[in-house]
Amino acid sequence: MAQDQLRYQSGFGNEYATEAVPGSLPQGRNSPQRAPHDLYPELVSGTAFTAPRHEQRRSWMYRRQPSVVAGRYQPYAQPLWTTGGDREIALAPEPLRWHPMPLDGAELDFVDGMRTLAANGDADAQTGVGSLVYVAGKSMGRRAFVNADGELLVVPQQGRLLITTELGVLDVAPGEIALLPRGLAFKVELPDTDAGAGLSRGYVCENYGAQFRLPELGPIGSNGLANARDFLAPVAAYEEAAGPYELIKKFGGRFWRAPARGTPFNVVAWHGNLAPVKYDTKNFMTIGSISFDHPDPSIFTVLTSPSDTPGTANCDFVIFPPRWLVMEDTFRPPWYHRNLMSEFMGLVYGEYDAKPGGFKPGGASLHNAMVPHGPDEEAFEKASSVDLKPQKLDNTLAFMFESRYRFIPTAWALNTAPLDHDYADCWAGLKDQFKP
């Protein structure tokens, strides 16, 4: 991979402009009668034409062939990547947890190694999200994937991802995230796996609803949480190697395949504000209490997908990064609670302070709306008696996909994935300690 393909542009939702060949980006208009270098202009719209200006997302591409040049699509089997919640599954109002996903997908690439753990909503209605995991053992090579159902928020847990998109290349390591817009073609290479470092594993949020954006800051002010300048978009970089491609497309919850005579990654220049981006969670400006009490986890929101109810998200992406705890006379881990929102959690590395033993990197948990949860017995006993000195929670990164809609686990998640059937036992030792 040429080094100049891994340069980036800074900002979130910026009006980017980039060209791989000087003079290939038209000036003064988007669609001239003949584009420079005889390229084809093509518009990709991530929002409706009449969306409010501040919500508009679109980019103009100047490419060697338009994306319409492809063969006819035929059905493609990917039965474990399902879409939306299956209301036929009877789900008890109980907490769920999964052990780390087995590293057993040596023959699978990023698309074929994807599994839906839980989902809600409806992609056609443009509401809800899917919470997925992937285990992959090989790069996609001459295959490309297009998701017409939603944008993808990718959270690598093990192994770097080299993501080639129509608009350029992102190099994404564990601790970083990637946001891939709905409808853009991409492929994923696994440089660590290819070098013999083991399989790649991670989490994905498939967002069927409103596009992710930075949350409002309110009383926090003009700086804090995830700053726009720390998001990185790729520069234009087209693929020169000739030869056929296979296009895989997810459309209406089903998968399709088509042959293509050449690469879909043939964009020589582009401009606009619809772009894939990556973000390093080490740049997150963590906000916390410096007096007493444990604040609501909303202060850890990186990105939000709003719904039609203000303040009640289709999906919030929340992280729990390294941070200082200094609160006085305070039970410092998350408190016991029942929440209107449903919470799907994963652990990238380290230890989660509310579940120091049972929650492992590569695993997941699910606490649906109004399902009680909180620290396990070990965490409660330790936090209730520890000397409250300033404490650094270090070498840890957990995250949460939080949604207003109930997550429904898939049949695969309930019957095949490594479900922890003893999860509820972690609270069994919490006794009535009332002393009147």
Tab-separated table of C-alpha atoms in Angstrom:
chain	number	residue	atom	x	y	z
A	1	MET	CA	0.000	0.000	0.000
A	2	ALA	CA	1.554	3.266	-1.113
A	3	GLN	CA	2.224	5.671	1.733
A	4	ASP	CA	0.467	8.577	0.019
A	5	GLN	CA	-2.791	6.598	0.136
A	6	LEU	CA	-2.682	6.726	3.944
A	7	ARG	CA	-2.717	10.490	4.259
A	8	TYR	CA	-5.855	11.918	5.801
A	9	GLN	CA	-8.051	15.007	5.907
A	10	SER	CA	-9.178	16.271	9.304
A	11	GLY	CA	-12.704	16.968	10.518
A	12	PHE	CA	-16.203	15.485	10.882
A	13	GLY	CA	-18.789	16.386	8.220
A	14	ASN	CA	-16.362	18.802	6.563
A	15	GLU	CA	-16.547	19.944	2.953
A	16	TYR	CA	-13.559	17.893	1.853
A	17	ALA	CA	-11.831	18.201	-1.540
A	18	THR	CA	-9.112	15.851	-2.750
A	19	GLU	CA	-7.586	14.604	-6.002
A	20	ALA	CA	-5.127	11.799	-6.669
A	21	VAL	CA	-4.115	13.351	-10.019
A	22	PRO	CA	-3.581	17.130	-10.188
A	23	GLY	CA	-6.291	18.892	-12.165
A	24	SER	CA	-8.816	16.033	-11.975
A	25	LEU	CA	-11.261	17.896	-9.697
A	26	PRO	CA	-13.542	20.252	-11.677
A	27	GLN	CA	-13.572	23.861	-10.533
A	28	GLY	CA	-16.626	26.102	-10.404
A	29	ARG	CA	-19.155	23.374	-11.181
A	30	ASN	CA	-19.923	19.774	-10.248
A	31	SER	CA	-20.879	18.257	-13.584
A	32	PRO	CA	-19.143	19.892	-16.554
A	33	GLN	CA	-19.977	18.769	-20.061
A	34	ARG	CA	-16.668	16.909	-20.108
A	35	ALA	CA	-14.927	16.307	-16.806
A	36	PRO	CA	-11.129	16.630	-16.577
A	37	HIS	CA	-9.187	13.621	-17.894
A	38	ASP	CA	-12.495	12.279	-19.337
A	39	LEU	CA	-13.618	11.095	-15.915
A	40	TYR	CA	-17.263	10.357	-15.121
A	41	PRO	CA	-18.963	12.626	-12.539
A	42	GLU	CA	-21.135	10.700	-10.075
A	43	LEU	CA	-23.083	11.975	-7.059
A	44	VAL	CA	-23.633	9.879	-3.928
A	45	SER	CA	-26.335	11.249	-1.636
A	46	GLY	CA	-26.448	10.094	1.983
A	47	THR	CA	-29.520	12.207	2.744
A	48	ALA	CA	-32.641	13.258	0.844
A	49	PHE	CA	-32.187	16.159	-1.560
A	50	THR	CA	-34.504	18.325	0.548
A	51	ALA	CA	-33.002	17.570	3.957
A	52	PRO	CA	-32.114	20.687	5.971
A	53	ARG	CA	-28.799	22.173	4.874
A	54	HIS	CA	-27.099	21.425	8.215
A	55	GLU	CA	-28.036	17.740	7.832
A	56	GLN	CA	-27.135	17.345	4.148
A	57	ARG	CA	-24.528	14.695	3.364
A	58	ARG	CA	-23.372	14.147	-0.211
A	59	SER	CA	-20.165	13.859	-2.243
A	60	TRP	CA	-19.272	14.238	-5.910
A	61	MET	CA	-16.922	11.601	-7.317
A	62	TYR	CA	-14.901	11.730	-10.533
A	63	ARG	CA	-14.194	8.191	-11.602
A	64	ARG	CA	-12.808	6.141	-14.443
A	65	GLN	CA	-16.084	4.218	-14.787
A	66	PRO	CA	-19.456	4.918	-13.125
A	67	SER	CA	-20.708	2.468	-10.508
A	68	VAL	CA	-23.601	1.462	-12.785
A	69	VAL	CA	-21.130	-0.660	-14.804
A	70	ALA	CA	-21.658	-4.105	-13.274
A	71	GLY	CA	-23.176	-7.456	-14.141
A	72	ARG	CA	-26.594	-8.716	-13.088
A	73	TYR	CA	-27.113	-9.530	-9.429
A	74	GLN	CA	-27.852	-13.031	-8.177
A	75	PRO	CA	-28.744	-14.112	-4.603
A	76	TYR	CA	-25.819	-14.595	-2.224
A	77	ALA	CA	-26.003	-16.656	0.969
A	78	GLN	CA	-25.024	-14.967	4.240
A	79	PRO	CA	-27.623	-16.391	6.628
A	80	LEU	CA	-26.025	-15.224	9.903
A	81	TRP	CA	-26.000	-11.510	9.055
A	82	THR	CA	-29.661	-10.782	9.694
A	83	THR	CA	-31.481	-7.450	9.667
A	84	GLY	CA	-33.860	-5.975	12.243
A	85	GLY	CA	-35.395	-7.689	15.244
A	86	ASP	CA	-37.215	-11.015	14.897
A	87	ARG	CA	-40.366	-10.511	16.967
A	88	GLU	CA	-41.134	-14.227	16.820
A	89	ILE	CA	-38.293	-14.843	19.294
A	90	ALA	CA	-39.663	-14.889	22.841
A	91	LEU	CA	-37.128	-13.067	24.997
A	92	ALA	CA	-37.316	-13.119	28.783
A	93	PRO	CA	-36.667	-9.751	30.530
A	94	GLU	CA	-33.286	-10.909	31.799
A	95	PRO	CA	-29.682	-9.768	31.350
A	96	LEU	CA	-27.605	-11.659	28.786
A	97	ARG	CA	-23.883	-12.040	28.318
A	98	TRP	CA	-21.666	-13.813	25.803
A	99	HIS	CA	-18.159	-15.128	26.320
A	100	PRO	CA	-15.523	-13.987	23.769
A	101	MET	CA	-16.391	-15.081	20.252
A	102	PRO	CA	-14.277	-18.097	19.200
A	103	LEU	CA	-11.452	-17.361	16.780
A	104	ASP	CA	-12.558	-19.993	14.277
A	105	GLY	CA	-13.095	-18.171	10.980
A	106	ALA	CA	-9.784	-18.782	9.199
A	107	GLU	CA	-11.524	-19.316	5.844
A	108	LEU	CA	-13.824	-16.282	6.159
A	109	ASP	CA	-13.331	-12.670	5.150
A	110	PHE	CA	-14.872	-9.591	6.804
A	111	VAL	CA	-18.275	-9.973	5.097
A	112	ASP	CA	-18.637	-13.743	5.382
A	113	GLY	CA	-17.355	-13.657	8.985
A	114	MET	CA	-20.107	-11.274	10.156
A	115	ARG	CA	-22.714	-12.481	12.670
A	116	THR	CA	-25.700	-10.568	14.054
A	117	LEU	CA	-25.929	-10.965	17.830
A	118	ALA	CA	-28.928	-8.715	18.419
A	119	ALA	CA	-30.946	-6.149	16.473
A	120	ASN	CA	-34.022	-3.964	16.552
A	121	GLY	CA	-36.023	-1.781	14.201
A	122	ASP	CA	-36.489	-2.147	10.470
A	123	ALA	CA	-34.005	-1.226	7.748
A	124	ASP	CA	-36.775	-0.386	5.258
A	125	ALA	CA	-38.394	1.931	7.821
A	126	GLN	CA	-34.937	3.422	8.529
A	127	THR	CA	-35.162	2.838	12.273
A	128	GLY	CA	-33.049	0.824	14.679
A	129	VAL	CA	-29.665	-0.837	14.620
A	130	GLY	CA	-27.986	-4.212	14.492
A	131	SER	CA	-25.225	-5.242	16.895
A	132	LEU	CA	-22.830	-7.617	15.161
A	133	VAL	CA	-19.513	-9.369	15.675
A	134	TYR	CA	-17.016	-10.487	13.069
A	135	VAL	CA	-14.225	-13.042	13.055
A	136	ALA	CA	-12.157	-13.065	9.878
A	137	GLY	CA	-9.089	-14.948	8.729
A	138	LYS	CA	-8.455	-13.646	5.230
A	139	SER	CA	-8.520	-10.405	3.272
A	140	MET	CA	-11.291	-9.681	0.779
A	141	GLY	CA	-8.938	-9.436	-2.188
A	142	ARG	CA	-10.907	-8.755	-5.380
A	143	ARG	CA	-14.261	-8.552	-3.576
A	144	ALA	CA	-16.105	-5.385	-2.631
A	145	PHE	CA	-19.114	-4.850	-0.391
A	146	VAL	CA	-21.919	-2.280	-0.522
A	147	ASN	CA	-24.457	-1.927	2.300
A	148	ALA	CA	-27.647	-0.223	1.124
A	149	ASP	CA	-29.404	-0.897	4.448
A	150	GLY	CA	-27.319	1.265	6.772
A	151	GLU	CA	-24.016	2.801	7.720
A	152	LEU	CA	-21.464	0.675	9.573
A	153	LEU	CA	-19.640	1.669	12.753
A	154	VAL	CA	-16.691	-0.730	13.016
A	155	VAL	CA	-14.922	-1.362	16.346
A	156	PRO	CA	-11.878	-3.644	15.873
A	157	GLN	CA	-11.016	-5.703	18.953
A	158	GLN	CA	-8.144	-7.784	17.602
A	159	GLY	CA	-6.181	-7.127	14.408
A	160	ARG	CA	-5.832	-4.048	12.208
A	161	LEU	CA	-8.212	-3.409	9.328
A	162	LEU	CA	-7.032	-1.792	6.100
A	163	ILE	CA	-10.298	-0.507	4.642
A	164	THR	CA	-10.248	0.512	0.977
A	165	THR	CA	-13.280	2.612	0.050
A	166	GLU	CA	-14.348	4.410	-3.094
A	167	LEU	CA	-13.094	7.635	-1.504
A	168	GLY	CA	-9.730	6.374	-0.203
A	169	VAL	CA	-8.061	4.143	2.367
A	170	LEU	CA	-8.371	3.942	6.169
A	171	ASP	CA	-5.940	2.053	8.417
A	172	VAL	CA	-7.876	1.184	11.586
A	173	ALA	CA	-6.339	-0.510	14.631
A	174	PRO	CA	-7.947	-1.730	17.890
A	175	GLY	CA	-8.653	1.347	19.977
A	176	GLU	CA	-9.783	3.167	16.840
A	177	ILE	CA	-13.169	3.067	15.112
A	178	ALA	CA	-14.287	3.493	11.499
A	179	LEU	CA	-17.570	4.941	10.249
A	180	LEU	CA	-18.513	3.759	6.744
A	181	PRO	CA	-21.439	5.541	5.020
A	182	ARG	CA	-24.430	3.678	3.673
A	183	GLY	CA	-24.078	2.797	-0.014
A	184	LEU	CA	-20.302	3.253	-0.467
A	185	ALA	CA	-18.308	0.271	-1.727
A	186	PHE	CA	-15.429	-0.943	0.437
A	187	LYS	CA	-13.208	-3.941	1.046
A	188	VAL	CA	-11.242	-5.006	4.116
A	189	GLU	CA	-7.712	-6.368	4.206
A	190	LEU	CA	-6.201	-7.894	7.354
A	191	PRO	CA	-2.526	-6.888	7.532
A	192	ASP	CA	-1.941	-8.399	10.999
A	193	THR	CA	-3.646	-11.668	10.092
A	194	ASP	CA	-1.805	-11.830	6.772
A	195	ALA	CA	1.443	-11.413	8.733
A	196	GLY	CA	0.623	-14.436	10.889
A	197	ALA	CA	-0.577	-12.619	14.013
A	198	GLY	CA	-3.846	-14.555	14.296
A	199	LEU	CA	-7.410	-13.923	13.218
A	200	SER	CA	-9.124	-10.542	13.346
A	201	ARG	CA	-12.147	-9.970	15.566
A	202	GLY	CA	-14.364	-7.032	16.390
A	203	TYR	CA	-17.787	-5.475	16.695
A	204	VAL	CA	-20.026	-3.613	14.245
A	205	CYS	CA	-23.079	-1.409	14.667
A	206	GLU	CA	-25.249	-1.455	11.538
A	207	ASN	CA	-27.252	1.756	11.789
A	208	TYR	CA	-30.498	1.707	9.795
A	209	GLY	CA	-31.623	5.096	11.170
A	210	ALA	CA	-30.421	8.693	11.019
A	211	GLN	CA	-26.714	9.049	10.330
A	212	PHE	CA	-24.325	9.202	13.245
A	213	ARG	CA	-23.239	12.709	14.170
A	214	LEU	CA	-21.428	14.412	17.017
A	215	PRO	CA	-23.656	14.957	20.068
A	216	GLU	CA	-24.637	18.418	21.269
A	217	LEU	CA	-22.380	19.650	24.079
A	218	GLY	CA	-24.863	21.777	26.040
A	219	PRO	CA	-23.400	23.060	29.327
A	220	ILE	CA	-20.068	21.354	28.544
A	221	GLY	CA	-19.383	24.239	26.168
A	222	SER	CA	-17.601	24.413	22.843
A	223	ASN	CA	-14.911	21.772	23.527
A	224	GLY	CA	-14.938	18.250	24.866
A	225	LEU	CA	-15.884	14.633	24.266
A	226	ALA	CA	-14.939	13.722	20.668
A	227	ASN	CA	-13.572	16.806	18.914
A	228	ALA	CA	-14.333	17.133	15.203
A	229	ARG	CA	-10.704	17.762	14.257
A	230	ASP	CA	-9.691	14.277	15.472
A	231	PHE	CA	-11.822	12.464	12.890
A	232	LEU	CA	-9.810	11.571	9.794
A	233	ALA	CA	-11.171	11.135	6.267
A	234	PRO	CA	-9.118	9.589	3.442
A	235	VAL	CA	-7.600	11.348	0.464
A	236	ALA	CA	-8.511	10.209	-3.046
A	237	ALA	CA	-6.650	7.030	-4.050
A	238	TYR	CA	-7.669	4.877	-7.007
A	239	GLU	CA	-6.729	1.240	-7.573
A	240	GLU	CA	-4.758	0.598	-10.762
A	241	ALA	CA	-4.560	-3.201	-10.819
A	242	ALA	CA	-6.686	-4.579	-13.657
A	243	GLY	CA	-8.931	-7.595	-13.450
A	244	PRO	CA	-12.453	-8.614	-12.465
A	245	TYR	CA	-14.154	-8.005	-9.122
A	246	GLU	CA	-17.024	-9.614	-7.279
A	247	LEU	CA	-19.546	-7.124	-5.855
A	248	ILE	CA	-21.543	-8.168	-2.777
A	249	LYS	CA	-24.525	-5.970	-1.909
A	250	LYS	CA	-26.817	-5.966	1.116
A	251	PHE	CA	-30.212	-4.662	0.074
A	252	GLY	CA	-33.467	-4.989	2.022
A	253	GLY	CA	-31.947	-7.468	4.449
A	254	ARG	CA	-30.857	-9.835	1.659
A	255	PHE	CA	-27.488	-10.350	0.011
A	256	TRP	CA	-26.692	-10.268	-3.685
A	257	ARG	CA	-23.600	-10.793	-5.837
A	258	ALA	CA	-22.627	-9.495	-9.274
A	259	PRO	CA	-19.507	-9.682	-11.435
A	260	ALA	CA	-17.650	-6.532	-12.452
A	261	ARG	CA	-15.031	-6.259	-15.170
A	262	GLY	CA	-12.922	-3.836	-13.149
A	263	THR	CA	-12.387	-2.325	-9.731
A	264	PRO	CA	-15.055	-0.184	-8.054
A	265	PHE	CA	-12.219	1.728	-6.389
A	266	ASN	CA	-11.575	3.935	-9.407
A	267	VAL	CA	-12.361	7.408	-8.008
A	268	VAL	CA	-9.568	9.794	-9.021
A	269	ALA	CA	-10.989	12.873	-7.255
A	270	TRP	CA	-13.910	13.778	-5.016
A	271	HIS	CA	-15.372	16.562	-2.945
A	272	GLY	CA	-18.229	16.759	-0.438
A	273	ASN	CA	-19.153	16.009	3.160
A	274	LEU	CA	-20.213	12.355	2.901
A	275	ALA	CA	-17.069	10.387	3.650
A	276	PRO	CA	-15.747	7.418	5.599
A	277	VAL	CA	-13.825	8.487	8.688
A	278	LYS	CA	-11.762	6.947	11.426
A	279	TYR	CA	-11.312	8.094	15.024
A	280	ASP	CA	-8.772	7.185	17.720
A	281	THR	CA	-10.537	6.845	21.080
A	282	LYS	CA	-7.341	7.987	22.824
A	283	ASN	CA	-8.306	11.497	21.661
A	284	PHE	CA	-11.619	11.428	23.555
A	285	MET	CA	-11.778	14.230	26.151
A	286	THR	CA	-13.341	12.429	29.084
A	287	ILE	CA	-15.668	14.415	31.339
A	288	GLY	CA	-16.255	13.244	34.921
A	289	SER	CA	-17.227	14.274	38.432
A	290	ILE	CA	-14.600	16.053	40.545
A	291	SER	CA	-16.782	16.251	43.648
A	292	PHE	CA	-19.226	13.395	44.283
A	293	ASP	CA	-21.488	10.853	42.538
A	294	HIS	CA	-21.064	8.846	39.358
A	295	PRO	CA	-22.485	10.864	36.401
A	296	ASP	CA	-24.792	9.428	33.768
A	297	PRO	CA	-22.897	7.499	31.056
A	298	SER	CA	-24.186	9.959	28.434
A	299	ILE	CA	-21.049	12.032	29.177
A	300	PHE	CA	-19.093	9.330	27.335
A	301	THR	CA	-21.051	9.654	24.049
A	302	VAL	CA	-18.814	9.741	20.966
A	303	LEU	CA	-21.506	9.706	18.253
A	304	THR	CA	-25.285	9.782	18.240
A	305	SER	CA	-27.983	8.764	15.765
A	306	PRO	CA	-31.077	10.761	16.755
A	307	SER	CA	-34.675	9.586	16.550
A	308	ASP	CA	-37.857	11.625	16.153
A	309	THR	CA	-37.966	12.128	19.943
A	310	PRO	CA	-35.477	14.796	21.069
A	311	GLY	CA	-32.815	13.421	23.390
A	312	THR	CA	-33.931	9.804	22.914
A	313	ALA	CA	-31.514	8.269	20.446
A	314	ASN	CA	-32.002	5.695	17.753
A	315	CYS	CA	-28.459	4.796	18.830
A	316	ASP	CA	-25.729	6.360	20.950
A	317	PHE	CA	-22.164	5.110	20.633
A	318	VAL	CA	-20.606	5.411	24.095
A	319	ILE	CA	-17.081	4.503	25.235
A	320	PHE	CA	-15.539	3.905	28.651
A	321	PRO	CA	-11.869	4.819	28.122
A	322	PRO	CA	-8.989	5.267	30.581
A	323	ARG	CA	-9.865	7.992	33.095
A	324	TRP	CA	-9.292	9.288	36.612
A	325	LEU	CA	-11.787	8.655	39.419
A	326	VAL	CA	-11.560	11.245	42.208
A	327	MET	CA	-15.112	11.478	43.611
A	328	GLU	CA	-15.396	11.699	47.410
A	329	ASP	CA	-17.833	9.646	49.519
A	330	THR	CA	-19.012	7.958	46.337
A	331	PHE	CA	-19.662	4.451	45.081
A	332	ARG	CA	-17.496	4.891	42.004
A	333	PRO	CA	-18.514	2.076	39.612
A	334	PRO	CA	-21.808	2.413	37.708
A	335	TRP	CA	-24.765	2.208	40.052
A	336	TYR	CA	-27.525	-0.377	39.950
A	337	HIS	CA	-30.155	0.812	37.537
A	338	ARG	CA	-33.025	0.131	35.162
A	339	ASN	CA	-32.964	2.181	32.003
A	340	LEU	CA	-35.504	3.189	29.359
A	341	MET	CA	-32.716	2.685	26.813
A	342	SER	CA	-31.398	-0.763	25.837
A	343	GLU	CA	-27.672	-1.345	26.212
A	344	PHE	CA	-25.433	-3.626	24.135
A	345	MET	CA	-21.861	-3.634	25.457
A	346	GLY	CA	-18.508	-4.934	24.250
A	347	LEU	CA	-14.971	-4.886	25.612
A	348	VAL	CA	-12.027	-4.097	23.336
A	349	TYR	CA	-9.244	-4.569	25.886
A	350	GLY	CA	-8.553	-4.509	29.597
A	351	GLU	CA	-11.072	-4.879	32.402
A	352	TYR	CA	-14.488	-3.290	32.896
A	353	ASP	CA	-14.765	-1.890	36.416
A	354	ALA	CA	-18.324	-3.092	37.068
A	355	LYS	CA	-17.564	-6.697	35.993
A	356	PRO	CA	-13.850	-7.297	36.749
A	357	GLY	CA	-13.976	-11.074	36.335
A	358	GLY	CA	-16.695	-12.256	33.985
A	359	PHE	CA	-16.640	-9.701	31.166
A	360	LYS	CA	-13.781	-10.453	28.772
A	361	PRO	CA	-12.379	-8.761	25.629
A	362	GLY	CA	-14.231	-10.051	22.587
A	363	GLY	CA	-17.357	-10.819	24.611
A	364	ALA	CA	-20.633	-8.897	24.822
A	365	SER	CA	-23.559	-8.203	27.125
A	366	LEU	CA	-27.138	-7.078	26.632
A	367	HIS	CA	-29.359	-5.263	29.134
A	368	ASN	CA	-32.656	-4.376	27.511
A	369	ALA	CA	-35.093	-1.664	28.544
A	370	MET	CA	-35.986	-1.816	32.261
A	371	VAL	CA	-33.883	-4.940	32.860
A	372	PRO	CA	-32.038	-4.373	36.180
A	373	HIS	CA	-28.251	-4.543	36.098
A	374	GLY	CA	-25.145	-3.120	37.729
A	375	PRO	CA	-21.907	-4.156	39.450
A	376	ASP	CA	-21.419	-7.796	40.281
A	377	GLU	CA	-20.881	-8.935	43.871
A	378	GLU	CA	-17.078	-8.634	43.710
A	379	ALA	CA	-17.180	-5.100	42.301
A	380	PHE	CA	-19.794	-4.006	44.843
A	381	GLU	CA	-17.870	-5.306	47.850
A	382	LYS	CA	-14.612	-3.759	46.705
A	383	ALA	CA	-16.083	-0.361	45.824
A	384	SER	CA	-18.063	-0.185	49.073
A	385	SER	CA	-14.983	-0.485	51.277
A	386	VAL	CA	-11.999	0.766	49.267
A	387	ASP	CA	-9.968	3.759	50.464
A	388	LEU	CA	-11.142	6.570	48.170
A	389	LYS	CA	-7.877	7.928	46.860
A	390	PRO	CA	-7.562	9.320	43.315
A	391	GLN	CA	-7.570	6.261	41.052
A	392	LYS	CA	-6.573	5.892	37.413
A	393	LEU	CA	-8.612	3.384	35.438
A	394	ASP	CA	-6.032	2.528	32.815
A	395	ASN	CA	-5.516	0.059	29.968
A	396	THR	CA	-9.223	-0.400	29.415
A	397	LEU	CA	-11.708	0.306	26.635
A	398	ALA	CA	-15.327	-0.780	26.806
A	399	PHE	CA	-18.135	0.564	24.641
A	400	MET	CA	-21.914	0.568	24.370
A	401	PHE	CA	-24.442	0.708	21.550
A	402	GLU	CA	-27.430	2.238	23.362
A	403	SER	CA	-30.824	2.349	21.660
A	404	ARG	CA	-34.357	3.426	22.507
A	405	TYR	CA	-35.567	0.166	20.918
A	406	ARG	CA	-35.427	-3.308	22.462
A	407	PHE	CA	-32.596	-5.487	21.136
A	408	ILE	CA	-33.706	-8.977	20.110
A	409	PRO	CA	-30.930	-11.607	19.992
A	410	THR	CA	-30.809	-13.811	16.923
A	411	ALA	CA	-31.319	-17.553	16.961
A	412	TRP	CA	-27.565	-17.879	16.363
A	413	ALA	CA	-26.835	-15.709	19.402
A	414	LEU	CA	-29.121	-17.749	21.651
A	415	ASN	CA	-28.286	-21.245	20.391
A	416	THR	CA	-24.777	-21.259	18.864
A	417	ALA	CA	-22.778	-18.276	20.124
A	418	PRO	CA	-20.990	-18.740	23.489
A	419	LEU	CA	-23.873	-17.542	25.678
A	420	ASP	CA	-22.986	-17.301	29.385
A	421	HIS	CA	-25.860	-19.218	30.959
A	422	ASP	CA	-24.606	-18.416	34.463
A	423	TYR	CA	-24.425	-14.642	33.991
A	424	ALA	CA	-27.245	-13.850	36.443
A	425	ASP	CA	-25.367	-15.698	39.184
A	426	CYS	CA	-22.909	-12.804	39.481
A	427	TRP	CA	-25.554	-10.977	41.562
A	428	ALA	CA	-26.776	-13.994	43.575
A	429	GLY	CA	-24.511	-13.208	46.547
A	430	LEU	CA	-25.862	-9.695	47.119
A	431	LYS	CA	-27.529	-10.048	50.522
A	432	ASP	CA	-29.999	-7.960	52.446
A	433	GLN	CA	-27.642	-5.960	54.662
A	434	PHE	CA	-30.212	-3.601	56.147
A	435	LYS	CA	-29.391	-2.682	59.747
A	436	PRO	CA	-32.291	-0.845	61.375
